[in-house]
Short mmCIF file of C-alpha atoms and ligand atoms in Angstrom, two decimals:
data_model
loop_
_atom_site.label_atom_id
_atom_site.label_comp_id
_atom_site.label_asym_id
_atom_site.label_seq_id
_atom_site.Cartn_x
_atom_site.Cartn_y
_atom_site.Cartn_z
CA MET A 1 56.61 -11.99 37.25
CA SER A 2 57.52 -12.95 33.74
CA ILE A 3 55.44 -14.04 30.75
CA SER A 4 56.18 -15.05 27.20
CA VAL A 5 54.13 -14.41 24.05
CA ASP A 6 54.67 -14.62 20.32
CA THR A 7 53.60 -11.03 19.73
CA LEU A 8 53.49 -8.03 22.04
CA ILE A 9 51.61 -5.01 20.77
CA ILE A 10 52.08 -1.71 22.59
CA GLY A 11 48.98 0.47 22.11
CA ALA A 12 45.37 -0.72 22.31
CA GLY A 13 44.08 1.83 19.81
CA ALA A 14 42.73 1.34 16.31
CA SER A 15 45.82 -0.19 14.71
CA GLY A 16 46.93 -2.17 17.78
CA LEU A 17 43.57 -3.93 18.29
CA PHE A 18 43.15 -4.60 14.58
CA CYS A 19 46.64 -6.08 14.31
CA ALA A 20 46.07 -8.16 17.44
CA PHE A 21 43.15 -10.28 16.25
CA ASN A 22 44.52 -10.59 12.74
CA ALA A 23 47.86 -11.91 14.06
CA ALA A 24 46.05 -14.19 16.51
CA ALA A 25 44.08 -15.63 13.57
CA TYR A 26 47.37 -17.20 12.42
CA GLY A 27 47.61 -19.04 15.75
CA LYS A 28 49.99 -16.58 17.39
CA SER A 29 49.69 -15.77 21.09
CA VAL A 30 49.12 -12.03 21.24
CA LEU A 31 49.25 -9.61 24.17
CA VAL A 32 48.24 -5.96 23.82
CA ILE A 33 49.26 -3.48 26.50
CA ASP A 34 48.27 0.15 26.92
CA HIS A 35 49.07 2.76 29.55
CA ALA A 36 45.51 4.12 29.40
CA ASN A 37 42.70 2.75 31.56
CA LYS A 38 40.54 1.99 28.52
CA ALA A 39 41.21 0.60 25.04
CA GLY A 40 40.40 2.62 21.92
CA LYS A 41 39.67 5.98 23.53
CA LYS A 42 40.29 7.84 20.26
CA ILE A 43 37.90 5.57 18.39
CA LEU A 44 35.16 6.56 20.83
CA MET A 45 35.84 10.28 20.23
CA SER A 46 36.18 9.94 16.48
CA GLY A 47 33.80 11.34 13.91
CA GLY A 48 31.97 13.34 16.57
CA GLY A 49 31.16 10.08 18.42
CA ARG A 50 30.03 8.30 15.23
CA CYS A 51 33.47 7.19 13.97
CA ASN A 52 34.12 7.80 10.28
CA PHE A 53 35.64 4.32 10.15
CA ILE A 54 36.52 4.17 6.43
CA ASN A 55 36.05 5.92 3.12
CA ARG A 56 34.67 4.05 0.13
CA GLN A 57 37.55 5.26 -1.98
CA VAL A 58 41.03 5.07 -0.43
CA GLU A 59 44.00 5.93 -2.63
CA PRO A 60 47.63 6.84 -1.99
CA ARG A 61 46.88 10.46 -2.94
CA HIS A 62 44.79 10.78 0.24
CA PHE A 63 47.92 10.46 2.40
CA ILE A 64 50.81 12.74 3.25
CA SER A 65 54.26 11.31 3.87
CA GLN A 66 57.84 12.23 3.03
CA ASN A 67 57.83 8.90 1.21
CA PRO A 68 54.54 8.96 -0.74
CA HIS A 69 54.93 5.48 -2.30
CA PHE A 70 55.16 3.82 1.13
CA VAL A 71 51.39 3.41 1.60
CA LYS A 72 50.73 1.70 -1.75
CA SER A 73 51.38 -1.93 -0.86
CA ALA A 74 49.43 -1.98 2.42
CA LEU A 75 46.49 -0.06 0.93
CA SER A 76 46.25 -2.47 -1.97
CA LYS A 77 46.30 -5.52 0.33
CA TYR A 78 43.57 -4.32 2.67
CA GLN A 79 40.84 -2.32 0.98
CA PRO A 80 37.73 -0.46 2.14
CA GLU A 81 35.49 -3.38 1.05
CA ASP A 82 37.39 -5.65 3.44
CA PHE A 83 36.63 -3.45 6.41
CA ILE A 84 33.04 -2.91 5.27
CA ALA A 85 32.63 -6.71 5.11
CA LEU A 86 33.87 -6.96 8.72
CA VAL A 87 31.45 -4.24 9.82
CA ASP A 88 28.63 -6.04 8.00
CA ARG A 89 29.51 -9.35 9.67
CA HIS A 90 29.15 -7.64 13.04
CA GLN A 91 25.91 -6.01 11.94
CA VAL A 92 27.18 -2.55 12.79
CA ALA A 93 24.68 -0.08 11.33
CA TYR A 94 26.33 2.66 9.29
CA GLN A 95 25.50 5.47 6.94
CA GLU A 96 27.28 7.03 3.99
CA ARG A 97 27.81 10.78 4.03
CA GLU A 98 29.20 12.99 1.25
CA TYR A 99 32.51 12.07 -0.41
CA GLY A 100 32.14 8.35 0.41
CA GLN A 101 32.62 8.76 4.16
CA LEU A 102 31.14 5.90 6.19
CA PHE A 103 30.02 6.65 9.76
CA CYS A 104 28.37 4.51 12.42
CA LYS A 105 24.66 5.10 12.45
CA HIS A 106 24.43 4.88 16.23
CA SER A 107 27.77 5.21 17.97
CA ALA A 108 31.54 4.82 17.63
CA LYS A 109 31.15 2.35 20.51
CA ASP A 110 29.97 -0.15 17.89
CA ILE A 111 33.37 -0.12 16.13
CA LEU A 112 35.29 -0.48 19.39
CA ALA A 113 32.96 -3.28 20.51
CA MET A 114 33.53 -5.02 17.17
CA LEU A 115 37.32 -4.84 17.53
CA LEU A 116 37.23 -6.02 21.16
CA ASN A 117 34.87 -8.82 20.21
CA GLU A 118 37.23 -10.00 17.48
CA CYS A 119 40.14 -9.84 19.97
CA ARG A 120 38.18 -11.88 22.54
CA THR A 121 37.20 -14.51 19.97
CA ALA A 122 40.78 -14.80 18.73
CA GLY A 123 42.12 -15.20 22.29
CA VAL A 124 44.01 -11.89 22.42
CA GLN A 125 44.96 -10.75 25.92
CA ILE A 126 44.66 -7.03 26.70
CA ARG A 127 46.33 -5.43 29.72
CA LEU A 128 45.48 -1.81 30.43
CA ASP A 129 47.01 0.68 32.90
CA THR A 130 50.36 -0.82 31.93
CA ALA A 131 53.38 1.41 31.48
CA VAL A 132 56.48 0.26 29.63
CA GLU A 133 59.67 0.90 31.56
CA ARG A 134 62.29 -0.65 29.31
CA ILE A 135 62.65 -2.48 26.01
CA CYS A 136 65.71 -4.61 25.24
CA ALA A 137 66.34 -6.67 22.13
CA ASN A 138 67.66 -10.18 22.82
CA ASP A 139 68.23 -13.43 20.90
CA ALA A 140 64.61 -14.46 21.34
CA GLY A 141 63.17 -11.12 20.26
CA PHE A 142 62.41 -8.49 22.89
CA MET A 143 62.31 -8.27 26.66
CA VAL A 144 59.85 -5.58 27.75
CA SER A 145 59.67 -4.49 31.40
CA THR A 146 56.29 -3.11 32.43
CA LYS A 147 54.66 -1.81 35.57
CA HIS A 148 50.97 -1.67 36.39
CA LYS A 149 50.06 1.95 37.03
CA ARG A 150 47.65 1.22 39.88
CA ASN A 151 49.14 -1.69 41.81
CA ASP A 152 52.82 -1.31 40.78
CA LEU A 153 52.94 -4.97 39.72
CA ALA A 154 56.05 -5.43 37.60
CA ILE A 155 55.78 -7.86 34.68
CA THR A 156 58.52 -8.73 32.23
CA ILE A 157 57.25 -9.79 28.84
CA GLN A 158 59.34 -11.83 26.43
CA ALA A 159 58.04 -11.54 22.86
CA SER A 160 59.31 -12.80 19.51
CA SER A 161 57.75 -9.82 17.71
CA LEU A 162 57.14 -6.32 19.02
CA VAL A 163 54.59 -4.03 17.43
CA ILE A 164 54.59 -0.31 18.21
CA ALA A 165 51.02 0.97 17.78
CA THR A 166 51.15 3.95 20.12
CA GLY A 167 49.81 6.56 17.67
CA GLY A 168 50.81 10.21 17.48
CA LEU A 169 50.82 13.19 19.82
CA SER A 170 47.29 14.44 19.20
CA ILE A 171 45.05 14.84 22.23
CA PRO A 172 47.25 13.86 25.19
CA THR A 173 44.15 13.54 27.40
CA LEU A 174 43.20 10.50 25.29
CA GLY A 175 46.48 8.76 26.09
CA ALA A 176 48.64 10.15 23.26
CA SER A 177 52.36 10.15 23.94
CA GLY A 178 55.66 10.36 22.09
CA PHE A 179 56.53 6.85 23.25
CA GLY A 180 56.60 5.32 19.77
CA TYR A 181 59.15 7.90 18.62
CA GLN A 182 61.35 7.08 21.65
CA VAL A 183 61.30 3.38 20.81
CA ALA A 184 62.06 4.14 17.16
CA THR A 185 64.99 6.33 18.17
CA GLN A 186 66.25 3.63 20.54
CA PHE A 187 66.57 1.28 17.57
CA GLY A 188 68.26 3.86 15.34
CA HIS A 189 65.22 5.17 13.40
CA GLN A 190 64.91 8.74 12.20
CA ILE A 191 61.83 10.76 13.13
CA ILE A 192 60.31 13.15 10.60
CA PRO A 193 59.55 16.29 12.66
CA THR A 194 56.01 16.18 13.99
CA ARG A 195 53.28 18.83 13.96
CA ALA A 196 49.55 18.99 14.57
CA GLY A 197 47.35 18.11 11.58
CA LEU A 198 43.62 18.30 10.78
CA VAL A 199 43.51 21.22 13.18
CA PRO A 200 41.84 24.68 13.16
CA PHE A 201 43.88 27.80 12.38
CA THR A 202 44.30 30.65 14.87
CA PHE A 203 44.74 34.36 14.07
CA THR A 204 45.77 37.43 15.99
CA ASP A 205 45.25 41.19 15.47
CA LYS A 206 42.46 42.67 13.42
CA THR A 207 41.80 39.52 11.40
CA GLY A 208 41.51 37.45 14.57
CA GLU A 209 38.98 39.90 16.03
CA MET A 210 37.00 39.95 12.79
CA ILE A 211 36.89 36.12 12.64
CA LYS A 212 35.83 35.92 16.28
CA SER A 213 32.94 38.31 15.61
CA LEU A 214 31.60 35.83 13.03
CA ALA A 215 31.75 32.75 15.30
CA GLY A 216 29.18 30.18 14.25
CA LEU A 217 29.04 31.22 10.59
CA SER A 218 29.72 28.52 8.02
CA LEU A 219 30.43 29.02 4.32
CA ASP A 220 31.28 26.81 1.32
CA VAL A 221 34.70 27.97 0.15
CA VAL A 222 37.73 26.86 -1.76
CA ALA A 223 40.72 27.02 0.60
CA TYR A 224 44.16 26.64 -0.92
CA ASN A 225 47.86 27.31 -0.89
CA ASP A 226 50.65 26.34 -3.27
CA LYS A 227 50.44 22.68 -2.15
CA ALA A 228 46.74 21.80 -1.98
CA SER A 229 43.21 23.03 -2.58
CA PHE A 230 39.95 21.96 -0.93
CA ALA A 231 36.39 22.90 -1.90
CA LEU A 232 34.61 22.34 1.41
CA PRO A 233 32.77 24.20 4.17
CA MET A 234 34.68 26.61 6.44
CA LEU A 235 33.56 27.55 9.94
CA PHE A 236 34.29 30.79 11.82
CA THR A 237 34.87 30.11 15.54
CA HIS A 238 35.79 32.06 18.68
CA ARG A 239 39.36 30.81 18.26
CA GLY A 240 39.85 31.08 14.48
CA LEU A 241 38.93 29.24 11.30
CA SER A 242 37.81 25.63 11.37
CA GLY A 243 35.53 23.30 9.38
CA PRO A 244 36.60 20.65 6.87
CA ALA A 245 38.25 23.11 4.42
CA MET A 246 40.56 24.47 7.11
CA LEU A 247 41.29 21.12 8.74
CA GLN A 248 42.29 19.64 5.39
CA LEU A 249 44.47 22.62 4.47
CA SER A 250 46.20 22.53 7.87
CA ASN A 251 47.86 19.27 6.78
CA TYR A 252 49.64 21.19 4.02
CA TRP A 253 50.53 24.29 6.03
CA GLN A 254 53.66 25.27 7.96
CA LEU A 255 54.04 28.10 10.45
CA GLY A 256 54.71 31.41 8.70
CA GLU A 257 52.91 30.48 5.47
CA HIS A 258 49.80 32.13 4.03
CA ILE A 259 46.50 30.51 3.12
CA THR A 260 44.02 31.77 0.53
CA ILE A 261 40.25 31.48 0.66
CA ASP A 262 37.89 31.90 -2.27
CA LEU A 263 34.79 33.14 -0.46
CA LEU A 264 32.63 32.90 -3.59
CA PRO A 265 34.05 29.99 -5.58
CA HIS A 266 31.22 29.93 -8.11
CA GLN A 267 31.37 33.59 -9.00
CA ASP A 268 34.00 35.68 -10.79
CA MET A 269 33.78 38.59 -8.37
CA ILE A 270 35.67 41.11 -10.51
CA GLN A 271 33.18 40.57 -13.32
CA TYR A 272 30.25 40.53 -10.90
CA LEU A 273 31.16 43.92 -9.37
CA LEU A 274 31.97 45.50 -12.76
CA ASP A 275 28.57 44.30 -14.04
CA ALA A 276 26.91 45.69 -10.90
CA LYS A 277 28.62 49.05 -11.49
CA ARG A 278 27.08 49.22 -14.95
CA ALA A 279 23.62 47.91 -14.01
CA HIS A 280 23.25 49.64 -10.61
CA PRO A 281 25.72 52.54 -10.49
CA LYS A 282 24.22 53.97 -7.30
CA GLN A 283 24.77 50.77 -5.30
CA LEU A 284 27.37 50.49 -2.54
CA ILE A 285 29.67 47.47 -2.57
CA ARG A 286 27.89 45.99 0.44
CA THR A 287 24.51 46.24 -1.32
CA ALA A 288 25.87 44.56 -4.43
CA LEU A 289 27.15 41.67 -2.28
CA THR A 290 23.92 41.20 -0.33
CA PRO A 291 22.51 38.43 -2.57
CA LEU A 292 25.77 36.46 -2.29
CA LEU A 293 27.03 36.55 1.30
CA PRO A 294 25.57 36.70 4.83
CA LYS A 295 25.11 40.31 5.97
CA LYS A 296 27.31 39.81 9.03
CA LEU A 297 30.17 38.64 6.85
CA ILE A 298 29.81 41.53 4.40
CA THR A 299 29.99 44.02 7.31
CA ALA A 300 33.10 42.33 8.69
CA LEU A 301 34.80 42.14 5.29
CA GLU A 302 33.97 45.75 4.61
CA ALA A 303 35.90 46.84 7.72
CA LEU A 304 38.84 44.73 6.61
CA LEU A 305 38.96 45.04 2.82
CA TRP A 306 37.23 48.22 1.57
CA GLN A 307 36.64 50.47 4.57
CA ALA A 308 37.83 53.56 2.66
CA TYR A 309 35.13 53.00 0.02
CA GLN A 310 32.28 51.77 2.20
CA ASP A 311 30.10 54.82 1.44
CA THR A 312 31.19 55.27 -2.17
CA GLU A 313 28.72 54.38 -4.90
CA LEU A 314 29.98 51.89 -7.46
CA ALA A 315 29.76 54.55 -10.20
CA ASN A 316 32.38 56.59 -8.33
CA LEU A 317 34.80 53.70 -7.88
CA LYS A 318 37.57 53.29 -10.46
CA ASP A 319 37.51 49.91 -12.23
CA ASP A 320 40.96 49.17 -10.81
CA ILE A 321 39.67 49.50 -7.26
CA ILE A 322 36.69 47.31 -8.08
CA ARG A 323 39.04 44.73 -9.59
CA HIS A 324 41.17 44.79 -6.44
CA ILE A 325 38.17 44.25 -4.15
CA GLY A 326 36.70 41.53 -6.43
CA ALA A 327 40.04 39.74 -6.53
CA GLN A 328 40.26 39.75 -2.74
CA LEU A 329 36.82 38.18 -2.42
CA ASN A 330 37.94 35.34 -4.69
CA ALA A 331 41.36 35.13 -3.06
CA TRP A 332 41.26 36.36 0.53
CA THR A 333 44.82 35.80 1.70
CA LEU A 334 45.50 35.34 5.40
CA LYS A 335 48.48 34.50 7.54
CA PRO A 336 47.45 32.25 10.44
CA SER A 337 49.37 32.91 13.65
CA GLY A 338 49.31 29.18 14.33
CA THR A 339 46.94 26.28 14.93
CA GLU A 340 45.08 25.07 17.98
CA GLY A 341 47.81 22.44 18.33
CA TYR A 342 47.84 18.89 19.64
CA ARG A 343 45.15 19.72 22.22
CA VAL A 344 42.48 19.42 19.51
CA ALA A 345 44.32 18.14 16.40
CA GLU A 346 42.85 14.96 14.93
CA VAL A 347 46.21 13.71 13.74
CA THR A 348 49.97 14.15 13.97
CA LEU A 349 51.96 14.85 10.83
CA GLY A 350 55.45 13.38 10.65
CA GLY A 351 56.62 10.45 12.76
CA VAL A 352 58.78 7.38 12.20
CA ASP A 353 60.58 7.81 8.88
CA THR A 354 59.02 5.25 6.53
CA ARG A 355 62.20 4.92 4.48
CA GLU A 356 63.49 2.70 7.27
CA VAL A 357 60.35 0.55 7.45
CA SER A 358 59.13 -2.05 4.95
CA GLY A 359 55.99 -0.87 3.14
CA LYS A 360 54.95 -4.50 2.63
CA THR A 361 55.15 -5.65 6.24
CA MET A 362 55.68 -2.54 8.43
CA GLU A 363 58.78 -4.25 9.86
CA SER A 364 61.75 -2.10 10.77
CA ARG A 365 64.61 -2.33 8.29
CA LEU A 366 66.99 -1.71 11.20
CA GLN A 367 65.73 -4.14 13.84
CA PRO A 368 64.27 -7.54 12.87
CA ASN A 369 60.84 -8.38 14.33
CA LEU A 370 60.14 -4.78 15.34
CA TYR A 371 57.06 -3.28 13.64
CA PHE A 372 55.51 0.19 13.49
CA ILE A 373 51.86 0.60 12.51
CA GLY A 374 49.22 3.34 12.38
CA GLU A 375 49.76 6.99 13.11
CA VAL A 376 53.18 6.62 14.76
CA LEU A 377 54.54 6.33 11.22
CA ASP A 378 55.08 9.34 8.98
CA VAL A 379 51.74 8.73 7.23
CA THR A 380 48.84 11.13 7.68
CA GLY A 381 45.49 10.82 5.98
CA TRP A 382 43.01 13.41 4.82
CA LEU A 383 39.85 14.05 6.74
CA GLY A 384 37.17 11.53 5.72
CA GLY A 385 38.01 8.14 7.24
CA TYR A 386 41.50 7.91 5.74
CA ASN A 387 43.36 7.82 9.05
CA PHE A 388 41.45 4.76 10.18
CA ALA A 389 41.94 3.33 6.69
CA TRP A 390 45.69 3.59 7.33
CA ALA A 391 45.39 2.13 10.83
CA TRP A 392 43.53 -0.94 9.43
CA ALA A 393 45.73 -1.41 6.34
CA SER A 394 49.09 -1.02 8.10
CA ALA A 395 47.93 -3.29 10.95
CA TYR A 396 46.77 -5.92 8.47
CA ALA A 397 50.11 -5.93 6.60
CA CYS A 398 51.95 -6.30 9.90
CA ALA A 399 49.68 -9.09 11.17
CA GLU A 400 50.13 -11.02 7.94
CA SER A 401 53.91 -10.75 8.22
CA ILE A 402 53.89 -11.88 11.84
CA GLY A 403 51.46 -14.68 11.01
CA MET A 404 53.68 -16.02 8.21
CA ARG A 405 56.70 -16.41 10.51
P1 FAD B 1 45.58 5.43 18.51
O1 FAD B 1 44.24 5.00 18.08
O2 FAD B 1 45.77 6.83 18.98
O3 FAD B 1 46.07 4.42 19.64
C1 FAD B 1 47.28 4.56 20.30
C2 FAD B 1 47.18 3.84 21.62
O4 FAD B 1 48.48 3.80 22.19
C3 FAD B 1 46.29 4.55 22.62
O5 FAD B 1 45.36 3.64 23.16
C4 FAD B 1 47.25 5.07 23.67
O6 FAD B 1 46.70 5.09 24.98
C5 FAD B 1 48.38 4.08 23.57
N1 FAD B 1 49.66 4.60 24.03
C6 FAD B 1 50.22 5.79 23.74
N2 FAD B 1 51.38 5.92 24.39
C7 FAD B 1 51.56 4.77 25.10
C8 FAD B 1 52.57 4.33 25.98
N3 FAD B 1 53.61 5.08 26.29
N4 FAD B 1 52.43 3.11 26.54
C9 FAD B 1 51.35 2.33 26.28
N5 FAD B 1 50.35 2.70 25.46
C10 FAD B 1 50.47 3.93 24.87
N6 FAD B 1 40.29 9.19 11.82
C11 FAD B 1 39.39 8.73 10.92
O7 FAD B 1 39.78 8.05 9.97
N7 FAD B 1 38.05 9.02 11.05
C12 FAD B 1 37.55 9.77 12.08
O8 FAD B 1 36.34 9.95 12.22
C13 FAD B 1 38.49 10.31 13.00
N8 FAD B 1 38.07 11.12 14.01
C14 FAD B 1 38.97 11.57 14.92
C15 FAD B 1 38.53 12.40 15.96
C16 FAD B 1 39.42 12.83 16.93
C17 FAD B 1 38.95 13.75 18.00
C18 FAD B 1 40.77 12.42 16.87
C19 FAD B 1 41.75 12.85 17.92
C20 FAD B 1 41.22 11.62 15.84
C21 FAD B 1 40.34 11.19 14.85
N9 FAD B 1 40.76 10.38 13.79
C22 FAD B 1 39.86 9.94 12.86
C23 FAD B 1 42.16 9.91 13.69
C24 FAD B 1 42.26 8.47 14.23
O9 FAD B 1 41.60 8.40 15.47
C25 FAD B 1 43.72 8.06 14.39
O10 FAD B 1 44.43 8.32 13.22
C26 FAD B 1 43.81 6.58 14.74
O11 FAD B 1 43.17 6.34 15.97
C27 FAD B 1 45.28 6.17 14.82
O12 FAD B 1 45.32 4.83 15.25
P2 FAD B 1 46.60 4.33 16.05
O13 FAD B 1 46.31 2.94 16.44
O14 FAD B 1 47.82 4.63 15.31
O15 FAD B 1 46.65 5.26 17.36
#
């Protein structure tokens, strides 16, 4: 069986669905295919089931790419207010959390329903359970051979434009695959090496054991390295360190590097302990820290950072030793053994090299009428609704380009 459409979009996720109804609005016939049995699985999982669908303030600095200017054009064309207006039109109830993050009030299902509704109204066809077997460029665009995963029905699709919206590698159980990178490579594109992003850190040895013993504890910290710094909560877990501060920092971390955590960002701990020595010379370090940190954490830090002095009164500690301990509390430096990887990562860093893609239209500079949108590109957003912001903005730029043809 063979069919012909103006636009074929591979990937019925956030960017694919958004591109589909926007391209169809220009009168294009649009088909979206996906190998999964359901569209938008990641949307449903996002934001803890509430989908942090946008941030009120989206700027290029919220994105990581080898080519940082790439995002500018698309982000300026499609802005948070545009998506908020769409959400309002569909009467999706939402709430604003800290840092301008907008979440569904009830369920992420509302965002997926909105996108599917728009697709239905615009006449977009969606075929699920459909695997792509081959893509060939021809004079009329692209010939894409597909097979239905359940009934083996083979369909060849002829399309003038082909949009790759297959996302990154994060969470394979939600349909993630490296397919988009394969297609990009087929047409001569370079791939910026990929790695898991917005992902918790893991630790081994003594530090790992200590962290595990504190599972469930959350603390406002400043987490940083030489590339970035985030003042956000950190969470101790059975597997390592998580919470927004760690997820954000993971985007700027490579295997083998250290991270530093200021456990008491509002307190100069050297000064605090020196003052305590003068005011309460008979105190132990742990007693001096009691008003500032949870007891469990003080006990764990004691075993790690000042075990030799745990029973020494402050009066009997040299100022240099106090300075050393104070400095470590403000700059606890750790070397993660790794991250929890793609199994739980919210995003994939790296991807299709954006230097070979137009930032205005998302069209390949190497193959006419081939587009890459969303997370498959080497564009990764911060935590806070920025990854969906990129999915919407890149999809919009692409749809506009297709529509103008
Ligand atoms: P996706 O939405 O991943 O869609 C890709 C689609 O392509 C999928 O449907 C997949 O089945 C399909 N596909 C893959 N391979 C093939 C193939 N070979 N053939 C056919 N189809 C294929 N971002 C935010 O901004 N806010 C959040 O609250 C948020 N929460 C998240 C929570 C979790 C747990 C995760 C994993 C991610 C979260 N993200 C969040 C990130 C966000 O979901 C993604 O950045 C966004 O979905 C990317 O959109 P996309 O269209 O590029 O890819």
